[in-house]
Short mmCIF file of C-alpha atoms in Angstrom, two decimals:
data_model
loop_
_atom_site.label_atom_id
_atom_site.label_comp_id
_atom_site.label_asym_id
_atom_site.label_seq_id
_atom_site.Cartn_x
_atom_site.Cartn_y
_atom_site.Cartn_z
CA UNK A 93 31.50 -23.40 11.30
CA UNK A 94 27.92 -24.26 12.19
CA UNK A 95 25.10 -21.76 11.69
CA UNK A 96 22.51 -20.93 14.34
CA UNK A 97 18.92 -20.25 13.36
CA UNK A 98 17.76 -17.08 15.09
CA UNK A 99 14.20 -16.89 13.76
CA UNK A 100 12.57 -15.21 10.77
CA UNK A 101 14.33 -11.91 9.89
CA UNK A 102 12.22 -8.77 9.57
CA UNK A 103 12.82 -5.76 7.35
CA UNK A 104 15.78 -3.91 8.91
CA UNK A 105 15.40 -0.40 10.30
CA UNK A 106 17.44 2.43 8.80
CA UNK A 107 17.01 1.35 5.19
CA UNK A 108 13.97 1.65 2.97
CA UNK A 109 10.58 3.18 3.65
CA UNK A 110 8.77 0.93 6.11
CA UNK A 111 9.83 2.40 9.44
CA UNK A 112 8.11 5.74 10.04
CA UNK A 113 9.69 8.27 12.37
CA UNK A 114 6.42 9.50 13.94
CA UNK A 115 3.48 7.68 15.57
CA UNK A 116 0.38 7.59 13.38
CA UNK A 117 -1.78 9.71 15.76
CA UNK A 118 0.75 12.56 15.73
CA UNK A 119 1.26 12.52 11.97
CA UNK A 120 -2.49 12.15 11.31
CA UNK A 121 -3.27 15.14 13.52
CA UNK A 122 -1.04 17.34 11.34
CA UNK A 123 -2.58 15.94 8.15
CA UNK A 124 -6.11 16.61 9.39
CA UNK A 125 -5.24 20.28 9.75
CA UNK A 126 -4.31 20.46 6.04
CA UNK A 127 -7.62 21.32 4.36
CA UNK A 128 -6.11 21.35 0.84
CA UNK A 129 -4.82 17.80 1.34
CA UNK A 130 -8.24 16.62 2.50
CA UNK A 131 -9.96 18.21 -0.50
CA UNK A 132 -7.48 16.60 -2.91
CA UNK A 133 -7.87 13.18 -1.31
CA UNK A 134 -11.64 13.38 -1.08
CA UNK A 135 -12.00 14.30 -4.76
CA UNK A 136 -9.52 11.69 -6.01
CA UNK A 137 -10.77 8.74 -3.96
CA UNK A 138 -14.42 9.52 -4.76
CA UNK A 139 -13.61 9.55 -8.49
CA UNK A 140 -11.76 6.22 -8.34
CA UNK A 141 -14.52 4.61 -6.23
CA UNK A 142 -17.15 5.58 -8.78
CA UNK A 143 -15.12 4.21 -11.71
CA UNK A 144 -14.44 0.94 -9.87
CA UNK A 145 -18.10 0.45 -8.95
CA UNK A 146 -19.10 0.94 -12.58
CA UNK A 147 -16.75 -1.67 -14.10
CA UNK A 148 -17.16 -4.18 -11.26
CA UNK A 149 -20.93 -3.97 -11.71
CA UNK A 150 -20.53 -5.19 -15.30
CA UNK A 151 -19.40 -8.65 -14.17
CA UNK A 152 -21.96 -11.14 -12.92
CA UNK A 153 -19.18 -13.40 -11.62
CA UNK A 154 -17.20 -10.78 -9.70
CA UNK A 155 -17.55 -12.63 -6.38
CA UNK A 156 -16.48 -15.89 -8.04
CA UNK A 157 -13.41 -14.10 -9.41
CA UNK A 158 -12.59 -12.84 -5.92
CA UNK A 159 -12.88 -16.36 -4.54
CA UNK A 160 -10.62 -17.67 -7.31
CA UNK A 161 -8.04 -14.97 -6.60
CA UNK A 162 -8.12 -15.76 -2.88
CA UNK A 163 -7.70 -19.50 -3.53
CA UNK A 164 -4.81 -18.97 -5.97
CA UNK A 165 -2.97 -16.73 -3.53
CA UNK A 166 -3.47 -19.18 -0.65
CA UNK A 167 -2.15 -22.04 -2.81
CA UNK A 168 0.85 -19.97 -3.88
CA UNK A 169 1.80 -19.00 -0.32
CA UNK A 170 1.58 -22.68 0.72
CA UNK A 171 3.93 -23.75 -2.10
CA UNK A 172 6.52 -20.97 -2.27
CA UNK A 173 9.24 -23.52 -1.46
CA UNK A 174 8.54 -25.23 -4.80
CA UNK A 175 7.36 -22.33 -6.95
CA UNK A 176 10.29 -19.96 -6.34
CA UNK A 177 13.00 -22.48 -7.40
CA UNK A 178 10.81 -23.35 -10.38
CA UNK A 179 10.70 -19.65 -11.34
CA UNK A 180 14.47 -19.35 -10.94
CA UNK A 181 15.09 -22.39 -13.14
CA UNK A 182 12.74 -21.11 -15.86
CA UNK A 183 14.28 -17.61 -15.92
CA UNK A 184 17.81 -19.03 -16.01
CA UNK A 185 16.96 -21.45 -18.81
CA UNK A 186 15.83 -18.50 -20.94
CA UNK A 187 18.96 -16.41 -20.46
CA UNK A 188 18.14 -14.41 -17.33
CA UNK A 189 20.10 -14.25 -14.08
CA UNK A 190 18.33 -14.64 -10.72
CA UNK A 191 19.61 -13.09 -7.48
CA UNK A 192 18.25 -13.71 -3.96
CA UNK A 193 18.14 -10.94 -1.35
CA UNK A 194 17.26 -11.57 2.30
CA UNK A 195 16.51 -7.93 3.02
CA UNK A 196 16.57 -4.39 1.67
CA UNK A 197 20.28 -3.93 2.31
CA UNK A 198 21.22 -6.98 0.27
CA UNK A 199 18.79 -6.12 -2.53
CA UNK A 200 20.11 -2.57 -2.85
CA UNK A 201 23.73 -3.74 -2.94
CA UNK A 202 22.93 -6.31 -5.64
CA UNK A 203 21.29 -3.67 -7.85
CA UNK A 204 24.05 -1.10 -7.26
CA UNK A 205 26.71 -3.67 -8.24
CA UNK A 206 24.77 -4.65 -11.36
CA UNK A 207 24.42 -1.03 -12.50
CA UNK A 208 28.08 -0.27 -11.78
CA UNK A 209 29.09 -3.27 -13.88
CA UNK A 210 27.45 -1.65 -16.91
CA UNK A 211 29.58 1.49 -16.50
CA UNK A 212 26.59 3.86 -16.46
CA UNK A 213 25.65 6.41 -13.83
CA UNK A 214 21.97 6.88 -14.71
CA UNK A 215 19.00 4.50 -14.86
CA UNK A 216 15.33 4.87 -15.80
CA UNK A 217 12.71 3.31 -13.53
CA UNK A 218 9.24 1.89 -13.88
CA UNK A 219 6.91 2.55 -10.94
CA UNK A 220 7.65 -0.13 -8.36
CA UNK A 221 6.47 -0.59 -4.80
CA UNK A 222 9.25 -3.10 -4.10
CA UNK A 223 12.02 -0.63 -5.00
CA UNK A 224 10.31 2.10 -2.97
CA UNK A 225 10.03 -0.32 -0.02
CA UNK A 226 13.76 -1.06 0.00
CA UNK A 227 14.81 2.57 -0.61
CA UNK A 228 16.59 1.76 -3.87
CA UNK A 229 16.68 5.35 -5.15
CA UNK A 230 18.55 6.46 -2.03
CA UNK A 231 21.01 3.56 -2.32
CA UNK A 232 21.66 4.37 -5.98
CA UNK A 233 22.15 8.06 -5.16
CA UNK A 234 24.66 7.16 -2.45
CA UNK A 235 26.58 5.19 -5.08
CA UNK A 236 26.58 8.15 -7.49
CA UNK A 237 23.87 6.72 -9.75
CA UNK A 238 20.89 8.88 -10.73
CA UNK A 239 17.51 7.14 -10.87
CA UNK A 240 14.92 8.82 -13.11
CA UNK A 241 11.30 7.95 -12.33
CA UNK A 242 9.27 7.69 -15.55
CA UNK A 243 5.76 7.17 -14.16
CA UNK A 244 4.11 10.60 -14.20
CA UNK A 245 2.97 10.53 -10.57
CA UNK A 246 6.33 9.17 -9.38
CA UNK A 247 8.08 11.87 -11.44
CA UNK A 248 5.98 14.53 -9.70
CA UNK A 249 6.91 13.11 -6.31
CA UNK A 250 10.60 12.89 -7.25
CA UNK A 251 10.80 16.42 -8.67
CA UNK A 252 8.88 17.77 -5.68
CA UNK A 253 11.35 16.12 -3.24
CA UNK A 254 8.25 14.57 -1.74
CA UNK A 255 7.10 11.16 -0.52
CA UNK A 256 4.38 9.04 -2.20
CA UNK A 257 1.04 8.98 -0.39
CA UNK A 258 -0.89 6.34 -2.33
CA UNK A 259 0.08 2.93 -3.74
CA UNK A 260 -1.40 3.53 -7.17
CA UNK A 261 -1.48 7.35 -7.34
CA UNK A 262 1.64 8.46 -5.44
CA UNK A 263 0.93 12.18 -6.03
CA UNK A 264 -2.75 11.98 -5.07
CA UNK A 265 -2.15 14.71 -2.48
CA UNK A 266 -1.12 17.20 -5.20
CA UNK A 267 -3.51 19.20 -7.37
CA UNK A 268 -2.86 20.53 -10.87
CA UNK A 269 -1.69 23.96 -9.72
CA UNK A 270 0.85 22.42 -7.37
CA UNK A 271 2.13 20.10 -10.12
CA UNK A 272 2.57 23.06 -12.48
CA UNK A 273 4.64 24.87 -9.87
CA UNK A 274 6.84 21.79 -9.37
CA UNK A 275 7.44 21.44 -13.11
CA UNK A 276 8.30 25.11 -13.53
CA UNK A 277 10.69 24.96 -10.59
CA UNK A 278 12.40 21.59 -11.14
CA UNK A 279 12.03 20.41 -14.76
CA UNK A 280 14.92 21.55 -17.01
CA UNK A 281 13.86 23.34 -20.18
CA UNK A 282 10.15 23.49 -19.40
CA UNK A 283 8.05 26.12 -21.15
CA UNK A 284 7.71 29.09 -18.77
CA UNK A 285 4.16 29.61 -20.14
CA UNK A 286 3.13 26.13 -18.94
CA UNK A 287 -0.46 26.04 -17.69
CA UNK A 288 -2.11 23.59 -15.27
CA UNK A 289 -4.17 21.98 -18.06
CA UNK A 290 -3.67 18.18 -17.71
CA UNK A 291 -2.78 17.79 -21.40
CA UNK A 292 -0.08 20.48 -21.19
CA UNK A 293 1.36 18.98 -18.02
CA UNK A 294 1.51 15.52 -19.64
CA UNK A 295 3.19 16.97 -22.76
CA UNK A 296 5.85 18.64 -20.59
CA UNK A 297 6.57 15.37 -18.77
CA UNK A 298 6.68 13.43 -22.05
CA UNK A 299 9.22 15.83 -23.57
CA UNK A 300 11.35 15.65 -20.42
CA UNK A 301 11.37 11.84 -20.37
CA UNK A 302 11.80 11.14 -24.08
CA UNK A 303 15.54 11.89 -24.06
CA UNK A 304 15.98 9.65 -21.02
CA UNK A 305 14.25 6.72 -22.72
CA UNK A 306 16.43 7.02 -25.82
CA UNK A 307 19.82 7.43 -24.14
CA UNK A 308 19.75 5.47 -20.86
CA UNK A 309 21.29 2.00 -21.03
CA UNK A 310 19.83 0.46 -17.86
CA UNK A 311 16.22 0.20 -16.67
CA UNK A 312 14.87 -0.96 -13.32
CA UNK A 313 11.36 -2.28 -12.83
CA UNK A 314 9.22 -4.04 -10.30
CA UNK A 315 6.88 -6.90 -11.19
CA UNK A 316 3.17 -7.47 -10.78
CA UNK A 317 3.51 -11.19 -11.35
CA UNK A 318 6.26 -13.76 -11.98
CA UNK A 319 5.06 -16.98 -13.59
CA UNK A 320 6.84 -20.03 -12.16
CA UNK A 321 5.80 -22.28 -15.04
CA UNK A 322 7.54 -20.26 -17.78
CA UNK A 323 9.77 -17.70 -16.02
CA UNK A 324 7.69 -14.89 -17.51
CA UNK A 325 7.57 -11.53 -15.71
CA UNK A 326 4.53 -9.26 -16.02
CA UNK A 327 4.19 -5.51 -15.52
CA UNK A 328 0.89 -3.68 -15.94
CA UNK A 329 0.67 0.10 -16.27
CA UNK A 330 -1.33 2.90 -17.85
CA UNK A 331 1.08 5.38 -19.43
CA UNK A 332 3.40 3.43 -21.72
CA UNK A 333 6.49 4.53 -19.81
CA UNK A 334 6.89 0.98 -18.57
CA UNK A 335 6.83 -0.41 -22.11
CA UNK A 336 9.61 2.06 -23.07
CA UNK A 337 11.76 1.05 -20.07
CA UNK A 338 11.21 -2.66 -20.64
CA UNK A 339 12.17 -2.64 -24.32
CA UNK A 340 14.70 0.15 -25.13
CA UNK A 341 17.62 -0.21 -22.65
CA UNK A 342 20.39 -2.79 -23.04
CA UNK A 343 20.04 -4.04 -19.45
CA UNK A 344 16.87 -4.67 -17.46
CA UNK A 345 16.91 -5.28 -13.70
CA UNK A 346 13.62 -6.37 -12.09
CA UNK A 347 13.14 -6.26 -8.32
CA UNK A 348 10.31 -8.54 -7.19
CA UNK A 349 8.94 -9.52 -3.79
CA UNK A 350 8.86 -13.29 -3.40
CA UNK A 351 5.07 -13.26 -2.90
CA UNK A 352 4.48 -12.04 -6.48
CA UNK A 353 5.05 -15.48 -7.99
CA UNK A 354 2.03 -17.27 -9.53
CA UNK A 355 2.05 -20.94 -10.52
CA UNK A 356 0.96 -20.89 -14.17
CA UNK A 357 0.30 -18.60 -17.11
CA UNK A 358 -3.40 -19.48 -16.91
CA UNK A 359 -3.59 -17.97 -13.42
CA UNK A 360 -3.10 -14.52 -14.94
CA UNK A 361 -6.59 -14.86 -16.40
CA UNK A 362 -8.00 -14.26 -12.93
CA UNK A 363 -5.64 -11.54 -11.75
CA UNK A 364 -5.71 -9.52 -14.98
CA UNK A 365 -9.48 -9.17 -14.51
CA UNK A 366 -9.31 -8.36 -10.80
CA UNK A 367 -6.40 -5.91 -10.80
CA UNK A 368 -7.39 -3.19 -13.34
CA UNK A 369 -11.01 -3.04 -12.17
CA UNK A 370 -9.92 -2.70 -8.53
CA UNK A 371 -7.07 -0.26 -9.09
CA UNK A 372 -7.88 2.23 -11.86
CA UNK A 373 -11.50 1.29 -12.51
CA UNK A 374 -10.66 0.00 -15.99
CA UNK A 375 -11.70 -3.22 -17.75
CA UNK A 376 -8.07 -3.92 -18.59
CA UNK A 377 -4.76 -2.12 -18.20
CA UNK A 378 -3.77 -0.03 -21.22
CA UNK A 379 -0.31 -1.65 -21.21
CA UNK A 380 0.38 -5.24 -20.13
CA UNK A 381 4.03 -6.15 -20.75
CA UNK A 382 5.35 -9.69 -20.42
CA UNK A 383 8.84 -10.99 -21.14
CA UNK A 384 10.64 -14.25 -20.66
CA UNK A 385 14.41 -14.11 -20.19
CA UNK A 386 16.35 -12.67 -23.13
CA UNK A 387 15.42 -12.70 -26.82
CA UNK A 388 18.47 -12.16 -29.10
CA UNK A 389 18.13 -8.96 -31.11
CA UNK A 390 14.89 -7.90 -29.41
CA UNK A 391 14.68 -5.86 -26.20
CA UNK A 392 17.23 -5.84 -23.37
CA UNK A 393 20.05 -8.29 -23.98
CA UNK A 394 20.82 -8.67 -20.29
CA UNK A 395 18.12 -9.46 -17.74
CA UNK A 396 18.48 -9.76 -13.96
CA UNK A 397 15.69 -10.77 -11.56
CA UNK A 398 16.25 -9.85 -7.90
CA UNK A 399 13.94 -11.81 -5.56
CA UNK A 400 13.47 -9.97 -2.26
CA UNK A 401 12.32 -11.35 1.11
CA UNK A 402 12.67 -8.31 3.44
CA UNK A 403 10.39 -9.70 6.16
CA UNK A 404 7.97 -11.65 3.96
CA UNK A 405 9.03 -15.01 5.39
CA UNK A 406 8.29 -13.66 8.87
CA UNK A 407 4.80 -12.67 7.70
CA UNK A 408 4.32 -16.12 6.20
CA UNK A 409 5.12 -17.68 9.58
CA UNK A 410 2.04 -16.12 11.21
CA UNK A 411 -1.12 -18.10 10.31
CA UNK A 412 -3.34 -15.19 11.37
CA UNK A 413 -1.40 -12.58 9.38
CA UNK A 414 0.02 -14.31 6.33
CA UNK A 415 -2.86 -13.46 4.02
CA UNK A 416 -1.51 -9.88 3.97
CA UNK A 417 0.95 -11.29 1.41
CA UNK A 418 -1.99 -11.98 -0.91
CA UNK A 419 -2.13 -8.24 -1.70
CA UNK A 420 -1.84 -7.44 -5.42
CA UNK A 421 -1.22 -3.71 -4.73
CA UNK A 422 -4.46 -2.48 -6.32
CA UNK A 423 -5.08 0.09 -3.52
CA UNK A 424 -8.85 -0.51 -3.56
CA UNK A 425 -8.81 -0.67 0.25
CA UNK A 426 -7.27 2.82 0.45
CA UNK A 427 -9.97 4.37 -1.70
CA UNK A 428 -12.81 3.16 0.56
CA UNK A 429 -11.12 3.76 3.93
CA UNK A 430 -12.54 6.71 5.90
CA UNK A 431 -9.32 6.97 7.93
CA UNK A 432 -7.08 7.13 4.84
CA UNK A 433 -9.37 9.62 3.11
CA UNK A 434 -8.94 12.06 5.98
CA UNK A 435 -5.37 11.42 7.15
CA UNK A 436 -3.69 10.72 3.78
CA UNK A 437 -0.79 8.41 3.08
CA UNK A 438 2.11 10.25 4.71
CA UNK A 439 0.65 9.75 8.19
CA UNK A 440 1.28 5.99 7.94
CA UNK A 441 5.06 6.51 7.74
CA UNK A 442 5.38 3.60 5.31
CA UNK A 443 5.42 3.11 1.56
CA UNK A 444 2.30 0.99 2.16
CA UNK A 445 -0.43 3.30 3.53
CA UNK A 446 -4.09 2.65 4.22
CA UNK A 447 -5.68 -0.53 5.56
CA UNK A 448 -3.26 -2.94 3.84
CA UNK A 449 -0.33 -0.90 5.13
CA UNK A 450 -1.74 -1.03 8.65
CA UNK A 451 -1.46 -4.83 8.58
CA UNK A 452 1.49 -5.38 6.23
CA UNK A 453 3.97 -2.84 7.61
CA UNK A 454 3.94 -4.04 11.24
CA UNK A 455 4.42 -7.62 10.11
CA UNK A 456 7.26 -6.86 7.70
CA UNK A 457 9.13 -4.78 10.28
CA UNK A 458 8.22 -6.70 13.43
CA UNK A 459 8.20 -3.37 15.26
CA UNK A 460 5.67 -2.17 17.83
CA UNK A 461 3.51 0.45 16.13
CA UNK A 462 0.19 2.23 16.41
CA UNK A 463 -0.76 1.40 12.79
CA UNK A 464 -3.21 -1.44 13.65
CA UNK A 465 -5.29 1.22 15.43
CA UNK A 466 -5.49 3.37 12.29
CA UNK A 467 -8.88 1.92 11.41
CA UNK A 468 -12.52 2.20 12.39
CA UNK A 469 -12.98 -1.55 11.64
CA UNK A 470 -15.92 -0.67 9.38
CA UNK A 471 -15.09 -3.58 7.05
CA UNK A 472 -15.19 -1.60 3.78
CA UNK A 473 -11.63 -2.71 2.99
CA UNK A 474 -12.62 -6.39 3.01
CA UNK A 475 -15.59 -5.74 0.74
CA UNK A 476 -13.35 -3.90 -1.74
CA UNK A 477 -10.36 -6.26 -1.69
CA UNK A 478 -10.23 -8.28 -4.95
CA UNK A 479 -8.55 -11.23 -3.21
CA UNK A 480 -10.71 -11.09 -0.06
CA UNK A 481 -8.00 -10.25 2.50
CA UNK A 482 -9.79 -10.09 5.85
CA UNK A 483 -8.04 -6.90 6.96
CA UNK A 484 -10.43 -6.08 9.87
CA UNK A 485 -9.83 -9.46 11.55
CA UNK A 486 -6.10 -9.08 11.00
CA UNK A 487 -6.15 -5.61 12.58
CA UNK A 488 -7.82 -7.02 15.67
CA UNK A 489 -5.23 -9.81 15.79
CA UNK A 490 -2.34 -7.35 15.50
CA UNK A 491 -3.83 -5.10 18.18
CA UNK A 492 -3.78 -8.07 20.56
CA UNK A 493 -0.03 -8.42 19.96
CA UNK A 494 0.77 -4.76 20.70
CA UNK A 495 1.43 -3.41 24.20
CA UNK A 496 -1.61 -1.58 25.62
CA UNK A 497 -1.30 1.57 27.79
CA UNK A 498 -1.89 0.91 31.50
CA UNK A 499 -4.81 3.38 31.53
CA UNK A 500 -6.53 1.56 28.69
CA UNK A 501 -6.07 -1.83 30.35
CA UNK A 502 -7.48 -0.49 33.61
CA UNK A 503 -10.47 1.06 31.81
CA UNK A 504 -11.40 -2.17 30.05
CA UNK A 505 -10.95 -4.20 33.24
CA UNK A 506 -13.31 -1.78 34.99
CA UNK A 507 -15.86 -2.14 32.18
CA UNK A 508 -15.62 -5.95 32.38
CA UNK A 509 -16.08 -5.86 36.18
CA UNK A 510 -19.11 -3.59 35.82
CA UNK A 511 -20.79 -5.68 33.15
CA UNK A 512 -20.31 -8.91 35.13
CA UNK A 513 -23.05 -7.91 37.62
CA UNK A 514 -26.62 -6.77 36.86
CA UNK A 515 -26.58 -4.42 39.83
CA UNK A 516 -23.26 -2.85 38.89
CA UNK A 517 -24.41 -2.51 35.29
CA UNK A 518 -27.57 -0.62 36.37
CA UNK A 519 -25.48 1.67 38.56
CA UNK A 520 -23.07 2.22 35.67
CA UNK A 521 -25.96 3.22 33.41
CA UNK A 522 -27.03 5.90 35.87
CA UNK A 523 -23.49 7.23 36.27
CA UNK A 524 -23.01 7.36 32.50
CA UNK A 525 -25.80 9.96 32.30
CA UNK A 526 -23.38 12.39 33.93
CA UNK A 527 -21.55 12.35 30.62
CA UNK A 528 -24.30 14.55 29.18
CA UNK A 529 -22.99 17.39 31.34
CA UNK A 530 -19.68 17.54 29.43
CA UNK A 531 -21.03 16.68 25.96
CA UNK A 532 -21.08 19.35 23.28
CA UNK A 533 -23.28 19.02 20.20
CA UNK A 534 -23.92 15.36 20.93
CA UNK A 535 -20.28 14.29 21.38
CA UNK A 536 -17.87 14.01 24.30
CA UNK A 537 -14.59 15.29 22.89
CA UNK A 538 -12.45 15.71 25.98
CA UNK A 539 -12.29 13.84 29.31
CA UNK A 540 -10.19 14.74 32.37
CA UNK A 541 -6.90 12.84 33.03
CA UNK A 542 -6.21 9.94 32.99
CA UNK A 543 -9.21 9.31 30.69
CA UNK A 544 -7.96 12.10 28.39
CA UNK A 545 -5.61 9.51 26.85
CA UNK A 546 -8.72 8.06 25.18
CA UNK A 547 -10.20 11.34 23.94
CA UNK A 548 -6.86 12.59 22.60
CA UNK A 549 -7.56 10.54 19.47
CA UNK A 550 -11.24 9.62 19.77
CA UNK A 551 -14.57 11.10 20.77
CA UNK A 552 -17.66 9.48 22.24
CA UNK A 553 -21.39 9.87 21.60
CA UNK A 554 -23.25 11.63 24.39
CA UNK A 555 -25.25 9.17 26.56
CA UNK A 556 -28.95 9.12 25.60
CA UNK A 557 -31.52 10.71 27.86
CA UNK A 558 -33.29 7.36 28.22
CA UNK A 559 -31.55 3.97 28.49
CA UNK A 560 -32.85 0.90 26.69
CA UNK A 561 -34.04 -0.58 29.99
CA UNK A 562 -35.98 2.59 30.80
CA UNK A 563 -37.51 2.65 27.34
CA UNK A 564 -38.48 -1.02 27.59
CA UNK A 565 -40.13 -0.54 30.99
CA UNK A 566 -42.09 2.51 29.86
CA UNK A 567 -43.41 1.21 26.53
#
């Protein structure tokens, strides 16, 4: 039977955490009303920004490193057809098993089958954006398999029956008092006298996880990089939980997006300088774990690598949007984004929030969404991105592909008609002065219908008392 090519598949709806159930403006409006959330986000992002600025300022060749990272990612995306089979061959030659998954559904089924084959009903997990994207925890739970998150922030989110709101710091929306309450309520055997001192909270989590590390036979991880040249997988982290998961269990299953491949071991030299400085504001990650296949008598004796597409090939097909796949998940763009700092991560409805989520999520899903409008286009995300992803230009491109409300189209057509004639422009300037009548404290916050569709989510500066032309004539 012949096969018919129907185009590049996107990430399917109904599985995983890419398809939000509310438009961004509605969800953001609720988040803006949460003053505690805004305080938590403002404090956390300001702290991370200051640490990043300090360690980036130590390097005279930071911009050259960014250029090198951009070039390496562009080369990799242009040669995925060669690099991915090379990675598969290298992993297989060293005792690993490689699986290919077109989407989240296939990836989840592969992992569930692999865990079932071991006869266990519990796994430990390293923090992984890929497994969160495909909704692996939910798929495992449906199969009767418990997944225990071992990253502290992910553990807080899991015990709190919550959703992550930041790529690097999933529980950034929680403060110490809230975390204490979650531990007291959900963590078995926790000391009832537990305080909200960070050291005591970390000790409670460590005691809870230690038994899991020592008794669980299967671990699941993501991957920061997969080296095509040698078949080596790399995970960077800060707590040591990853090192425990990657070395103690009998079976290790790694779920990796296909864009995480890098050509050679030497290429890590660039990314291992860019990533820690951009993500946690550190010169290097406290733990950098690398492994190549299986080593007899040392570490997991069975290793599976699941390579996931889930819409990435569709992103790669768009020349104007493909550089979103260059993202190394550092979250630097989130920490400088004024929209993210106020709305938080949950408003984006995707496991990828912030500026990178606003460009990556719509391309992975192929769905019409308001996310490309969740930006002021200030450009801070481009300046912070360690691999120079031009997110503002991509947002403008994606906005041009989304359907525009009839009122908005009519408004812009009217503006274009007015500005096409000097006489109409002068008349428009005079009429705009009427806006001062409805301005309050220098801003126009509400317009009558149908223009209210604009001020529902935006405000406008009050027109000045004197136009530029008037000022020029009177000087």
